[in-house]
Coordinates of C-alpha atoms in Angstrom, one line a residue:
Chain J
M10 CA 13.6 13.5 -19.2
P11 CA 16.1 12.9 -16.3
G12 CA 18.0 9.7 -16.6
L13 CA 19.5 7.4 -14.0
D14 CA 22.9 9.1 -14.5
D15 CA 21.4 12.3 -13.0
L16 CA 20.5 10.4 -9.9
Y17 CA 23.2 7.8 -9.3
K18 CA 26.5 9.8 -9.6
E19 CA 29.6 7.7 -9.0
I20 CA 30.4 9.5 -5.7
I21 CA 26.9 8.6 -4.4
L22 CA 27.4 5.0 -5.2
D23 CA 30.9 5.2 -3.6
H24 CA 29.4 6.5 -0.3
Y25 CA 26.6 3.8 -0.6
R26 CA 29.2 1.0 -1.0
N27 CA 31.7 2.4 1.5
P28 CA 29.7 4.4 4.0
R29 CA 31.7 6.7 6.2
N30 CA 31.3 7.0 10.0
Q31 CA 29.1 3.9 10.3
G32 CA 27.8 2.6 13.6
E33 CA 26.5 4.0 16.9
L34 CA 28.2 5.9 19.7
D35 CA 27.3 5.0 23.2
S36 CA 24.4 7.2 24.3
P37 CA 24.7 8.6 26.8
P38 CA 27.2 10.3 26.7
A39 CA 26.5 10.7 23.0
H40 CA 23.2 12.2 21.7
R41 CA 20.9 9.9 19.8
T42 CA 18.3 10.8 17.2
E43 CA 16.2 8.7 14.7
G44 CA 14.5 9.4 11.4
F45 CA 11.8 7.4 9.7
N46 CA 10.5 7.6 6.2
P47 CA 6.9 6.5 6.6
L48 CA 6.5 6.0 2.8
C49 CA 9.2 3.4 2.4
G50 CA 10.2 2.2 5.8
D51 CA 13.7 3.5 5.7
E52 CA 15.2 4.2 9.1
V53 CA 18.3 6.1 10.2
T54 CA 19.9 6.5 13.6
V55 CA 22.4 9.4 14.1
T56 CA 24.5 9.5 17.2
F57 CA 26.8 12.5 17.9
E58 CA 28.9 14.1 20.5
I59 CA 29.4 17.8 21.1
S60 CA 32.5 19.3 22.7
D61 CA 33.6 22.9 22.7
N62 CA 30.5 23.8 20.8
S63 CA 31.6 21.5 17.9
L64 CA 30.2 18.3 16.6
S65 CA 33.3 16.3 17.5
E66 CA 32.0 12.8 16.6
V67 CA 29.1 11.4 14.5
R68 CA 28.0 7.9 13.6
I69 CA 25.2 6.7 11.2
A70 CA 23.2 3.5 11.5
G71 CA 20.0 2.1 10.0
H72 CA 18.9 0.8 6.7
G73 CA 17.7 2.4 3.5
C74 CA 18.2 2.9 -0.2
S75 CA 21.4 4.1 -1.9
I76 CA 20.2 7.7 -1.8
S77 CA 19.4 7.8 1.9
Q78 CA 22.5 5.8 2.9
A79 CA 24.8 7.9 0.7
S80 CA 23.3 11.1 1.9
A81 CA 23.7 10.1 5.5
S82 CA 27.3 9.1 4.9
M83 CA 28.1 12.3 3.1
M84 CA 26.4 14.3 5.8
S85 CA 28.5 12.6 8.4
A86 CA 31.7 13.6 6.5
A87 CA 30.5 17.1 6.0
V88 CA 29.5 17.9 9.6
K89 CA 32.1 16.1 11.6
G90 CA 34.4 18.5 13.4
K91 CA 32.3 21.5 12.4
S92 CA 31.0 24.1 14.9
I93 CA 27.3 23.8 15.6
D94 CA 26.7 27.1 13.7
E95 CA 28.5 25.6 10.7
V96 CA 26.5 22.4 10.9
R97 CA 23.3 24.4 10.9
E98 CA 24.5 26.4 7.9
V99 CA 25.5 23.4 5.8
T100 CA 22.2 21.8 6.7
R101 CA 20.3 24.8 5.7
R102 CA 22.1 25.0 2.3
F103 CA 21.7 21.3 1.7
K104 CA 17.9 21.5 2.4
A105 CA 17.7 24.6 0.2
M106 CA 19.3 22.6 -2.6
M107 CA 16.8 19.8 -2.0
S108 CA 13.8 22.2 -2.2
I109 CA 14.4 23.6 -5.6
H110 CA 11.0 24.2 -7.2
E111 CA 10.1 22.0 -10.1
E112 CA 10.0 24.8 -12.6
E113 CA 13.7 25.3 -12.1
I114 CA 14.5 21.7 -12.8
G115 CA 16.6 21.5 -15.9
S116 CA 17.2 25.3 -16.1
E117 CA 20.7 26.7 -15.5
A118 CA 21.4 27.2 -11.8
S119 CA 21.6 30.9 -10.7
E120 CA 24.8 32.5 -9.6
Q121 CA 23.8 32.3 -6.0
T122 CA 22.9 28.6 -6.2
S123 CA 26.2 27.8 -7.8
D124 CA 28.0 29.6 -4.9
E125 CA 26.1 27.5 -2.4
V126 CA 26.6 24.3 -4.2
F127 CA 30.3 25.0 -4.5
E128 CA 30.6 25.3 -0.8
L129 CA 28.6 22.0 -0.4
G130 CA 31.5 20.2 -2.1
D131 CA 30.7 16.5 -2.6
L132 CA 27.2 17.0 -1.5
E133 CA 26.6 18.7 -4.8
A134 CA 26.4 15.2 -6.3
L135 CA 23.0 14.8 -4.6
K136 CA 21.6 17.8 -6.6
G137 CA 20.2 15.4 -9.2
V138 CA 17.8 14.0 -6.6
V139 CA 15.4 17.0 -7.0
K140 CA 14.7 15.8 -10.5
F141 CA 13.1 12.7 -8.9
P142 CA 10.7 14.3 -6.3
V143 CA 9.7 11.0 -4.6
R144 CA 13.3 10.5 -3.7
I145 CA 13.9 13.9 -2.0
K146 CA 12.7 12.4 1.4
C147 CA 15.4 9.7 1.1
A148 CA 18.1 12.3 0.7
T149 CA 16.9 14.5 3.6
L150 CA 16.1 11.7 6.1
S151 CA 19.4 11.8 8.0
W152 CA 19.6 15.6 7.8
N153 CA 16.2 16.1 9.4
A154 CA 17.2 13.5 12.1
L155 CA 20.3 15.5 12.9
L156 CA 18.4 18.8 13.0
T157 CA 15.9 17.2 15.4
G158 CA 18.8 16.0 17.6
L159 CA 20.4 19.4 17.7
G160 CA 17.0 21.0 18.5
E161 CA 16.4 18.6 21.4
L162 CA 19.8 19.5 22.7
E163 CA 19.0 23.2 22.8
G164 CA 15.6 22.3 23.9
Chain L
M8 CA -11.4 -21.2 -21.5
S9 CA -8.7 -18.6 -21.3
L10 CA -8.7 -14.8 -21.4
P11 CA -8.7 -13.0 -24.8
R12 CA -5.1 -12.5 -26.0
N13 CA -5.8 -8.9 -26.9
I14 CA -7.2 -8.0 -23.5
K15 CA -4.6 -5.2 -23.0
E16 CA -6.3 -3.3 -25.8
Q17 CA -9.3 -2.8 -23.6
F18 CA -7.2 -0.8 -21.1
P19 CA -6.3 2.6 -22.6
L20 CA -3.5 3.2 -20.1
L21 CA -1.6 0.1 -21.0
S22 CA -0.8 1.5 -24.4
Q23 CA 1.0 4.5 -22.8
V24 CA 4.7 5.0 -23.4
V25 CA 6.7 5.8 -20.2
N26 CA 10.3 6.7 -20.3
G27 CA 10.5 5.6 -23.9
H28 CA 9.0 2.2 -23.3
Q29 CA 5.5 0.8 -23.5
I30 CA 4.3 0.6 -19.9
V31 CA 4.7 -2.7 -18.1
Y32 CA 2.3 -2.4 -15.2
L33 CA 3.0 -4.8 -12.4
D34 CA 1.4 -3.0 -9.4
S35 CA -2.2 -4.1 -9.5
A36 CA -2.1 -5.1 -5.8
A37 CA -1.8 -1.4 -5.2
S38 CA -4.4 -0.3 -7.8
S39 CA -5.6 -1.9 -11.0
Q40 CA -5.9 -0.3 -14.4
K41 CA -9.4 0.5 -15.7
P42 CA -11.0 -0.9 -18.9
A43 CA -12.5 1.6 -21.3
A44 CA -16.0 0.2 -20.4
V45 CA -15.6 1.5 -16.8
I46 CA -14.3 4.9 -17.9
E47 CA -17.1 5.2 -20.4
A48 CA -19.8 4.2 -17.9
M49 CA -18.7 7.0 -15.6
N50 CA -18.5 9.5 -18.4
D51 CA -22.0 8.5 -19.6
Y52 CA -23.4 9.2 -16.2
Y53 CA -21.9 12.7 -16.1
R54 CA -22.9 13.4 -19.7
T55 CA -26.5 12.1 -19.6
I56 CA -28.0 11.4 -16.1
N57 CA -26.0 13.4 -13.6
A58 CA -28.3 14.3 -10.7
N59 CA -28.5 13.5 -7.0
V60 CA -30.0 10.1 -6.0
H61 CA -32.9 9.1 -3.8
R62 CA -34.3 12.7 -4.0
G63 CA -35.5 14.4 -7.2
A64 CA -38.8 13.3 -8.8
Y65 CA -37.6 14.2 -12.3
E66 CA -36.5 11.8 -15.0
I67 CA -32.7 12.0 -14.8
A68 CA -32.7 11.8 -11.0
A69 CA -34.7 8.6 -11.3
Q70 CA -32.3 7.2 -13.9
A71 CA -29.3 8.1 -11.7
T72 CA -30.9 6.3 -8.7
E73 CA -31.7 3.3 -10.9
A74 CA -28.2 3.1 -12.3
M75 CA -26.7 3.3 -8.8
E76 CA -29.0 0.7 -7.3
S77 CA -28.6 -1.7 -10.2
S78 CA -24.8 -1.5 -9.6
R79 CA -25.5 -2.5 -6.0
E80 CA -27.6 -5.4 -7.1
R81 CA -24.9 -6.5 -9.6
I82 CA -22.2 -6.3 -6.9
A83 CA -24.3 -8.2 -4.4
K84 CA -24.8 -11.1 -6.9
F85 CA -21.1 -11.0 -7.8
I86 CA -20.1 -11.8 -4.2
G87 CA -22.9 -14.2 -3.4
A88 CA -24.9 -11.9 -1.1
N89 CA -28.5 -12.7 -0.3
S90 CA -29.7 -9.3 -1.1
A91 CA -28.6 -5.9 -2.3
N92 CA -29.4 -4.5 1.2
E93 CA -26.3 -6.3 2.4
V94 CA -24.0 -4.1 0.3
V95 CA -23.0 -0.9 1.9
F96 CA -21.0 1.6 -0.1
T97 CA -18.0 3.2 1.5
K98 CA -15.0 5.3 0.3
N99 CA -12.6 2.3 0.3
A100 CA -11.8 -0.9 2.3
T101 CA -10.1 1.3 5.0
E102 CA -13.4 3.1 5.6
S103 CA -15.2 -0.2 5.7
F104 CA -12.9 -1.4 8.5
N105 CA -13.4 1.8 10.4
L106 CA -17.1 1.4 10.1
V107 CA -16.9 -2.1 11.5
A108 CA -14.7 -1.1 14.3
R109 CA -16.5 2.0 15.3
S110 CA -20.1 0.8 14.8
W111 CA -19.9 -2.9 15.8
G112 CA -16.8 -2.6 18.0
G113 CA -18.1 0.4 19.8
Q114 CA -21.3 -1.4 20.7
N115 CA -19.9 -4.8 21.5
L116 CA -16.3 -4.5 22.8
S117 CA -15.1 -3.6 26.3
H118 CA -12.3 -4.3 28.8
G119 CA -11.7 -8.0 29.0
D120 CA -12.7 -8.7 25.4
A121 CA -10.3 -9.5 22.6
V122 CA -10.1 -9.0 18.8
L123 CA -8.0 -11.5 16.9
I124 CA -6.1 -10.4 13.8
T125 CA -3.0 -11.8 12.1
D126 CA 0.6 -10.9 11.6
M127 CA 0.1 -10.3 7.9
E128 CA -2.7 -7.7 8.1
H129 CA -2.7 -4.4 6.2
H130 CA -2.7 -1.3 8.4
A131 CA -6.4 -0.9 7.5
N132 CA -7.2 -4.0 9.6
I133 CA -4.9 -3.0 12.4
V134 CA -5.1 0.7 13.2
P135 CA -8.9 1.1 13.5
W136 CA -8.8 -1.6 16.2
Q137 CA -5.9 0.0 17.9
I138 CA -7.7 3.4 17.9
L139 CA -10.8 1.7 19.5
S140 CA -8.7 -0.4 21.9
A141 CA -7.1 2.7 23.3
E142 CA -10.6 4.0 24.1
L143 CA -12.3 0.8 25.3
G144 CA -9.4 -1.3 26.7
F145 CA -10.0 -4.6 24.8
E146 CA -7.1 -6.7 23.8
I147 CA -5.7 -7.2 20.3
R148 CA -4.2 -10.6 19.6
W149 CA -2.2 -11.7 16.5
I150 CA -2.2 -15.1 14.8
P151 CA 1.5 -15.7 14.1
L152 CA 3.1 -16.9 10.8
T153 CA 5.1 -20.0 9.8
P154 CA 8.5 -19.4 8.2
D155 CA 7.0 -19.8 4.7
G156 CA 4.4 -17.1 5.4
Q157 CA 1.3 -19.1 6.2
L158 CA -0.9 -18.6 9.3
D159 CA 0.4 -20.7 12.2
L160 CA -2.9 -22.2 13.6
T161 CA -1.3 -24.5 16.2
S162 CA -2.4 -22.2 19.1
L163 CA -5.6 -21.1 17.6
D164 CA -7.8 -22.4 20.5
Q165 CA -5.8 -20.4 23.1
L166 CA -5.8 -17.4 20.9
L167 CA -9.6 -17.6 20.4
D168 CA -10.3 -17.7 24.1
G169 CA -12.4 -14.6 25.0
V170 CA -12.4 -13.3 21.4
K171 CA -15.5 -11.6 20.1
M172 CA -14.2 -10.7 16.6
V173 CA -11.7 -12.4 14.3
S174 CA -10.7 -10.0 11.5
L175 CA -8.3 -11.4 8.9
T176 CA -7.2 -11.0 5.3
A177 CA -8.3 -13.6 2.7
M178 CA -5.0 -13.0 0.9
S179 CA -1.8 -11.2 1.9
N180 CA -1.0 -8.1 -0.1
V181 CA 2.7 -8.8 0.6
L182 CA 3.2 -12.5 0.6
G183 CA 0.4 -13.6 -1.7
T184 CA -0.6 -16.2 0.9
L185 CA -4.2 -17.5 0.7
N186 CA -5.6 -18.0 4.2
P187 CA -8.0 -20.8 5.3
V188 CA -10.7 -18.3 6.0
R189 CA -13.5 -20.9 6.2
E190 CA -11.6 -23.1 8.7
I191 CA -10.9 -20.2 10.9
A192 CA -14.4 -18.8 10.6
D193 CA -15.9 -22.1 11.6
R194 CA -13.8 -22.3 14.7
A195 CA -14.5 -18.6 15.5
H196 CA -18.3 -19.2 15.2
E197 CA -18.1 -22.3 17.5
I198 CA -17.1 -19.9 20.3
G199 CA -19.7 -17.3 19.3
A200 CA -17.2 -14.8 17.7
L201 CA -17.9 -13.0 14.5
V202 CA -15.6 -12.9 11.5
T203 CA -14.6 -9.9 9.3
V204 CA -12.7 -10.7 6.1
D205 CA -10.4 -8.3 4.3
A206 CA -11.1 -9.3 0.7
S207 CA -9.4 -6.4 -1.0
Q208 CA -6.9 -8.7 -2.6
Y209 CA -9.4 -11.6 -3.0
V210 CA -12.6 -10.3 -4.7
P211 CA -10.6 -8.9 -7.7
H212 CA -9.0 -12.3 -8.4
F213 CA -11.1 -15.1 -7.2
P214 CA -14.7 -16.3 -7.6
T215 CA -16.1 -15.0 -4.3
D216 CA -19.0 -16.3 -2.3
V217 CA -19.5 -14.7 1.1
E218 CA -21.4 -17.7 2.5
D219 CA -18.6 -20.1 1.4
L220 CA -16.0 -18.0 3.0
G221 CA -18.0 -18.1 6.3
A222 CA -17.7 -14.3 6.7
D223 CA -20.1 -12.2 8.8
L224 CA -18.7 -9.0 7.4
M225 CA -16.4 -8.4 4.4
C226 CA -14.5 -5.3 3.3
F227 CA -13.1 -4.7 -0.1
T228 CA -12.3 -1.8 -2.4
G229 CA -13.3 -0.9 -6.0
H230 CA -10.0 0.4 -7.5
K231 CA -8.2 -2.9 -7.2
M232 CA -10.9 -4.7 -9.3
C233 CA -10.9 -2.6 -12.5
G234 CA -13.2 0.0 -10.8
P235 CA -12.5 3.6 -9.9
T236 CA -10.9 5.0 -6.7
G237 CA -13.2 6.5 -4.0
I238 CA -15.6 3.5 -3.8
G239 CA -15.4 0.6 -1.4
V240 CA -17.8 -2.0 -0.1
L241 CA -18.8 -3.3 3.3
W242 CA -20.9 -6.5 3.0
G243 CA -22.7 -8.0 6.0
H244 CA -25.6 -10.2 6.8
E245 CA -28.8 -8.2 7.0
E246 CA -29.6 -9.0 10.7
L247 CA -26.0 -8.0 11.7
L248 CA -26.0 -4.7 9.8
D249 CA -29.5 -4.0 11.2
S250 CA -28.2 -4.4 14.8
M251 CA -25.2 -2.1 14.3
P252 CA -25.5 1.7 15.1
P253 CA -24.9 4.3 12.4
F254 CA -21.3 5.3 11.6
L255 CA -21.3 8.7 10.0
G256 CA -24.3 11.0 10.5
G257 CA -25.9 13.4 8.1
G258 CA -28.3 13.3 5.1
E259 CA -29.4 10.1 3.4
M260 CA -28.8 8.0 6.5
I261 CA -32.0 9.2 8.3
V262 CA -35.8 8.8 7.9
D263 CA -36.5 11.6 10.4
V264 CA -34.6 14.3 12.2
R265 CA -36.2 16.2 15.1
K266 CA -34.7 18.7 17.6
D267 CA -34.6 15.9 20.2
G268 CA -33.0 13.3 17.9
F269 CA -33.2 11.3 14.7
T270 CA -34.4 8.0 13.4
A271 CA -31.9 6.1 11.3
N272 CA -32.7 4.9 7.8
E273 CA -33.0 1.3 6.8
I274 CA -29.8 -0.6 5.7
P275 CA -27.8 -0.1 3.6
H276 CA -28.6 3.6 3.6
K277 CA -28.2 3.8 7.3
F278 CA -24.4 3.6 6.7
E279 CA -24.3 5.9 3.7
A280 CA -24.4 9.5 5.0
G281 CA -24.3 12.3 2.5
T282 CA -24.4 12.2 -1.3
P283 CA -22.7 9.0 -2.4
P284 CA -20.0 8.8 -5.0
I285 CA -22.6 8.0 -7.7
A286 CA -20.3 7.9 -10.7
E287 CA -17.9 5.7 -8.8
I288 CA -20.7 3.3 -7.8
I289 CA -21.8 3.1 -11.5
G290 CA -18.1 2.6 -12.5
L291 CA -17.7 -0.3 -10.0
G292 CA -20.9 -1.8 -11.4
A293 CA -19.4 -1.6 -14.9
A294 CA -16.1 -3.2 -13.5
V295 CA -18.1 -6.1 -12.1
E296 CA -19.9 -6.5 -15.5
F297 CA -16.5 -6.5 -17.2
L298 CA -15.0 -9.1 -14.8
E299 CA -18.1 -11.3 -15.2
S300 CA -17.8 -11.2 -18.9
L301 CA -14.3 -12.7 -18.6
G302 CA -15.2 -15.1 -15.9
M303 CA -13.6 -15.1 -12.4
A304 CA -12.5 -18.7 -12.7
D305 CA -10.7 -18.0 -15.9
I306 CA -9.1 -14.9 -14.4
R307 CA -7.8 -17.0 -11.5
Q308 CA -6.5 -19.7 -13.9
H309 CA -4.7 -17.0 -15.9
E310 CA -3.0 -15.7 -12.8
I311 CA -2.0 -19.1 -11.6
Q312 CA -0.3 -19.8 -14.9
L313 CA 1.4 -16.4 -14.9
T314 CA 2.5 -16.7 -11.3
K315 CA 4.0 -20.1 -12.1
Y316 CA 5.8 -18.7 -15.2
A317 CA 7.1 -15.7 -13.2
M318 CA 8.4 -17.8 -10.2
N319 CA 10.1 -20.2 -12.6
A320 CA 11.7 -17.5 -14.7
L321 CA 13.0 -15.6 -11.7
N322 CA 14.3 -18.7 -9.9
N323 CA 15.9 -20.2 -13.0
R324 CA 17.6 -16.9 -14.0
Y325 CA 18.8 -15.7 -10.6
G326 CA 18.8 -18.8 -8.3
D327 CA 20.2 -18.0 -4.9
E328 CA 20.6 -14.3 -5.7
L329 CA 16.8 -13.9 -5.4
T330 CA 14.3 -14.6 -2.7
I331 CA 10.5 -14.7 -3.2
H332 CA 8.7 -14.3 0.1
G333 CA 5.6 -16.4 0.9
P334 CA 4.3 -19.8 -0.3
R335 CA 6.2 -21.7 -3.0
D336 CA 3.2 -23.3 -4.7
P337 CA 1.6 -21.0 -7.3
D338 CA -1.7 -22.8 -6.8
Q339 CA -1.7 -21.9 -3.2
R340 CA -1.0 -18.2 -3.5
G341 CA -2.1 -15.1 -5.4
G342 CA -0.2 -13.3 -8.1
V343 CA 1.8 -11.1 -5.7
L344 CA 5.6 -11.5 -5.6
S345 CA 7.6 -9.7 -3.0
I346 CA 11.2 -10.2 -4.0
E347 CA 14.6 -9.5 -2.6
Y348 CA 17.3 -9.4 -5.2
R349 CA 21.0 -9.4 -4.2
D350 CA 21.6 -6.3 -2.0
V351 CA 19.5 -3.9 -4.2
H352 CA 17.2 -1.8 -2.1
P353 CA 13.6 -1.8 -3.3
H354 CA 13.7 1.9 -3.9
D355 CA 16.7 1.6 -6.1
L356 CA 15.3 -1.4 -7.9
S357 CA 12.0 0.3 -8.7
Q358 CA 13.9 3.4 -9.9
V359 CA 16.0 1.4 -12.4
L360 CA 12.9 -0.5 -13.5
D361 CA 11.0 2.7 -14.0
Q362 CA 13.6 3.7 -16.6
R363 CA 12.3 0.7 -18.7
G364 CA 8.7 1.6 -18.1
I365 CA 8.2 -1.1 -15.5
C366 CA 6.0 -0.2 -12.6
I367 CA 6.5 -2.2 -9.4
R368 CA 5.9 -1.2 -5.8
A369 CA 8.8 -0.6 -3.4
G370 CA 8.0 -0.1 0.2
H371 CA 6.3 -1.6 3.3
H372 CA 3.0 -2.1 1.6
C373 CA 1.1 -0.8 4.6
A374 CA 2.1 -3.9 6.5
K375 CA 4.8 -2.7 8.9
P376 CA 4.4 -5.4 11.5
L377 CA 4.9 -8.0 8.7
M378 CA 8.0 -6.2 7.4
K379 CA 9.5 -6.4 10.9
L380 CA 8.8 -10.1 11.0
L381 CA 10.5 -10.5 7.6
G382 CA 13.4 -8.5 8.9
V383 CA 13.3 -5.9 6.2
G384 CA 12.3 -2.3 6.0
A385 CA 10.8 -2.7 2.5
T386 CA 10.3 -5.2 -0.3
S387 CA 10.0 -4.9 -4.1
R388 CA 6.6 -6.2 -5.1
A389 CA 5.5 -7.2 -8.5
S390 CA 1.8 -8.0 -8.7
M391 CA -0.2 -9.3 -11.6
Y392 CA -3.7 -9.1 -12.9
L393 CA -5.8 -10.3 -15.8
Y394 CA -4.2 -8.0 -18.4
N395 CA -0.6 -9.1 -17.6
D396 CA 1.1 -11.6 -19.9
E397 CA 4.5 -13.3 -20.2
S398 CA 6.0 -10.4 -22.0
D399 CA 5.5 -8.3 -18.8
I400 CA 7.2 -10.9 -16.7
D401 CA 10.1 -11.2 -19.3
A402 CA 10.7 -7.4 -19.1
L403 CA 10.8 -7.7 -15.3
V404 CA 13.2 -10.6 -15.3
D405 CA 15.6 -8.9 -17.8
A406 CA 15.6 -5.7 -15.9
L407 CA 16.9 -7.1 -12.6
E408 CA 20.4 -8.0 -13.7
P409 CA 21.5 -4.4 -14.7
A410 CA 20.1 -3.1 -11.4
G411 CA 22.1 -5.8 -9.5
E412 CA 25.3 -4.7 -11.3
M413 CA 24.7 -1.1 -10.6
F414 CA 24.2 -1.5 -6.8
A415 CA 26.5 -4.4 -6.1
L416 CA 28.1 -3.9 -2.7

């Protein structure tokens, strides 16, 4: 049975208590996108600026549980300054980590997964969320909002 | 009189062990647990008399029909209805509201009319009206709330102007507030408006008499009152139900079908298209029998005592660190406690409590307009029923502190 320690890693609680890149950029010129979790009422607003095909600035606002807030904070740190292609790649990998099938829970991660997780850095701390399926939407809320925002941009 | 001390033993689920702890179930406002008598009644139906109703001429079909219709009679008496014909079976309270909106509303509402609801309604009593309003162009008005979560009736006369239907909850599923349904119904009737009551949180916990409430229509669901899921009730006065057009079409709800049209069945069957949830109806009848055996007045007294105990225990232990939304007086509210504790988000709180086998609800409780008024995205809600006791409350109170430490900002 997964315990609370699997979910609430210290680094997650640190991002929850000290969220990075908080606030909102003026939009326009920044792009603005929102995410809602209809199950629990959590809301996130992501504002970001693109220059030279890179995500030069990003801010996170809204309210939610420790998992959604920490994930948003960690996302902002992970994508800031990255090229749009890199942002899409880290988002893809993060969402792949969040969609591990239940039968794999508790089993040793495959080589490939380890590789991907290694590249995700701090985000690896959120891996435990998949053991608590109802919380996965909390962790992916801000990522889906960012993806929607990037999609609108290319639109 | 008080409830039997060993009442939990009649609920098989309450002896389950979850995450290493015997379960502490404090989410009955979402769905209640089921006594063995209900589970057995449904099993007995499938094992001994399973057949379609109102059709076959053979013995078990007759017995199934008899079991279903005697459930209807029992439920009618339980809520003070004049006749079993006033009890329409639906899927749940949500379907009952959709029936009212679509059937009565579709026939009686148009541009220039208004429907009056309240700021504390469940989405089930909001969205069906919004869907219909988008088609017919009538106005939806809202009775506001006072700071302590009661209905603010100071402008009721203006709000009622031009209103054809008042649709309100008898008890808030978030705040526990008990609304003055009779007073509002009397004033609505003075101007010729009808009154629909959401009794989903009321019928399970209070002695209920539809005439005393002053309702014209009343919606409630089976699974919050020791019954199964998949069965709800719409009650209405016979003449009113008679005047309303059918909701869903199909078998059972007709007396004749021709190529050029159909003739609708008598009430209540007019509103019960298709094979009904027979086992669930029988289960709900058994649930009503169970509740009657305990006595609704005693159930209410038990919940007042437990609510009082819980509010005292939470306030004494946590003081200013904890807020309980809604009315302060346990006599004036139901056993639903929406709490905010320090900075702990409801999701995180319920996750930590789950590790101790404690089940509470974290979320917006299908009342997003009310959440916006409270200025929160979600609350943590502990809700009680006849099988809860002081040990359940003690477990809840003890579990808050470690959660607060873990998520201190």
